[in-house]
Short mmCIF file of C-alpha atoms in Angstrom, two decimals:
data_model
loop_
_atom_site.label_atom_id
_atom_site.label_comp_id
_atom_site.label_asym_id
_atom_site.label_seq_id
_atom_site.Cartn_x
_atom_site.Cartn_y
_atom_site.Cartn_z
CA MET A 1 -40.46 -8.71 -24.01
CA SER A 2 -38.90 -7.71 -27.52
CA ASP A 3 -35.23 -7.59 -28.58
CA THR A 4 -34.37 -4.14 -30.15
CA VAL A 5 -31.09 -2.70 -31.47
CA ARG A 6 -30.08 0.79 -29.97
CA ARG A 7 -27.18 2.45 -31.66
CA LEU A 8 -25.14 4.12 -28.79
CA PRO A 9 -23.90 7.75 -29.47
CA TRP A 10 -20.27 6.61 -30.40
CA GLY A 11 -21.63 4.40 -33.26
CA ALA A 12 -21.62 1.03 -31.51
CA GLU A 13 -25.00 -1.10 -31.36
CA ARG A 14 -26.51 -2.63 -28.45
CA HIS A 15 -29.02 -5.32 -28.21
CA ILE A 16 -31.74 -4.41 -25.35
CA ARG A 17 -34.50 -6.63 -24.45
CA SER A 18 -37.48 -4.89 -22.32
CA SER A 19 -40.76 -4.98 -21.73
CA PHE A 20 -41.25 -1.39 -22.67
CA THR A 21 -40.48 0.65 -25.62
CA VAL A 22 -38.66 3.85 -25.19
CA GLU A 23 -38.10 6.31 -28.90
CA PRO A 24 -34.29 6.82 -29.57
CA SER A 25 -33.17 9.86 -29.26
CA SER A 26 -32.62 11.81 -33.02
CA SER A 27 -30.13 14.02 -32.09
CA LEU A 28 -27.30 11.64 -31.02
CA ASP A 29 -23.72 13.45 -30.43
CA SER A 30 -21.84 11.80 -32.23
CA THR A 31 -18.44 13.22 -30.93
CA ILE A 32 -19.36 11.94 -27.21
CA LYS A 33 -16.71 9.48 -25.99
CA PRO A 34 -17.57 5.99 -24.35
CA GLY A 35 -16.17 7.44 -21.24
CA GLU A 36 -18.28 10.65 -21.34
CA TYR A 37 -21.29 8.49 -21.79
CA THR A 38 -21.03 6.35 -18.98
CA LEU A 39 -19.85 9.26 -16.62
CA HIS A 40 -23.09 11.00 -17.75
CA LEU A 41 -25.18 7.91 -17.14
CA LEU A 42 -23.66 7.25 -13.70
CA LEU A 43 -24.19 10.81 -12.64
CA ASN A 44 -27.60 10.75 -14.04
CA GLN A 45 -27.72 7.23 -11.48
CA PHE A 46 -26.76 8.80 -8.54
CA PHE A 47 -28.69 12.13 -8.65
CA ILE A 48 -31.87 10.05 -8.65
CA ALA A 49 -30.28 7.68 -6.10
CA ALA A 50 -29.31 10.65 -3.85
CA GLU A 51 -32.54 12.59 -4.19
CA ALA A 52 -34.92 9.17 -3.41
CA ARG A 53 -32.31 8.89 -0.39
CA ILE A 54 -33.02 12.42 0.75
CA ILE A 55 -36.85 12.28 0.42
CA ASP A 56 -36.45 8.70 2.47
CA VAL A 57 -34.68 10.58 5.28
CA CYS A 58 -37.22 13.40 5.22
CA SER A 59 -40.15 11.33 5.48
CA GLU A 60 -42.10 11.47 8.50
CA ASN A 61 -41.02 8.00 9.87
CA LYS A 62 -37.56 8.68 9.84
CA GLN A 63 -37.32 12.46 11.39
CA HIS A 64 -36.62 10.96 14.80
CA ILE A 65 -33.59 9.07 13.73
CA PRO A 66 -30.15 10.69 13.60
CA LEU A 67 -28.88 11.38 10.03
CA ASN A 68 -25.99 9.61 10.44
CA GLN A 69 -27.64 6.67 11.19
CA CYS A 70 -30.28 6.87 8.38
CA LEU A 71 -27.43 7.20 5.98
CA LYS A 72 -24.95 4.82 7.02
CA ARG A 73 -23.42 2.45 4.49
CA GLY A 74 -25.17 -0.81 3.82
CA ASP A 75 -28.81 0.21 3.66
CA ASP A 76 -29.10 1.08 0.50
CA VAL A 77 -26.95 -1.37 -2.01
CA HIS A 78 -27.42 0.15 -4.91
CA PHE A 79 -26.62 3.84 -3.75
CA ASP A 80 -23.47 2.13 -1.81
CA GLN A 81 -22.57 0.75 -5.27
CA LEU A 82 -22.85 3.82 -7.21
CA LEU A 83 -20.80 5.90 -4.47
CA ASP A 84 -17.85 2.96 -5.01
CA VAL A 85 -17.79 3.84 -8.98
#
């Protein structure tokens, strides 16, 4: 695992430990506010989780289950947390 320092869009630095490397974006927007950045990240996580849920619900093994049972709270803790935010 490597410990790297990432510069956040509003100028703060964050130490990140990861086993993989990601090239930082060279076009960081220095005018973005921390709240906007956080909202952007949360929306991206929500869209990814929602797409995964839709794919799961549309899969062959869940087509016989009613939709309201497939999407009930408690089945996916991560998705429930995103909805609570």
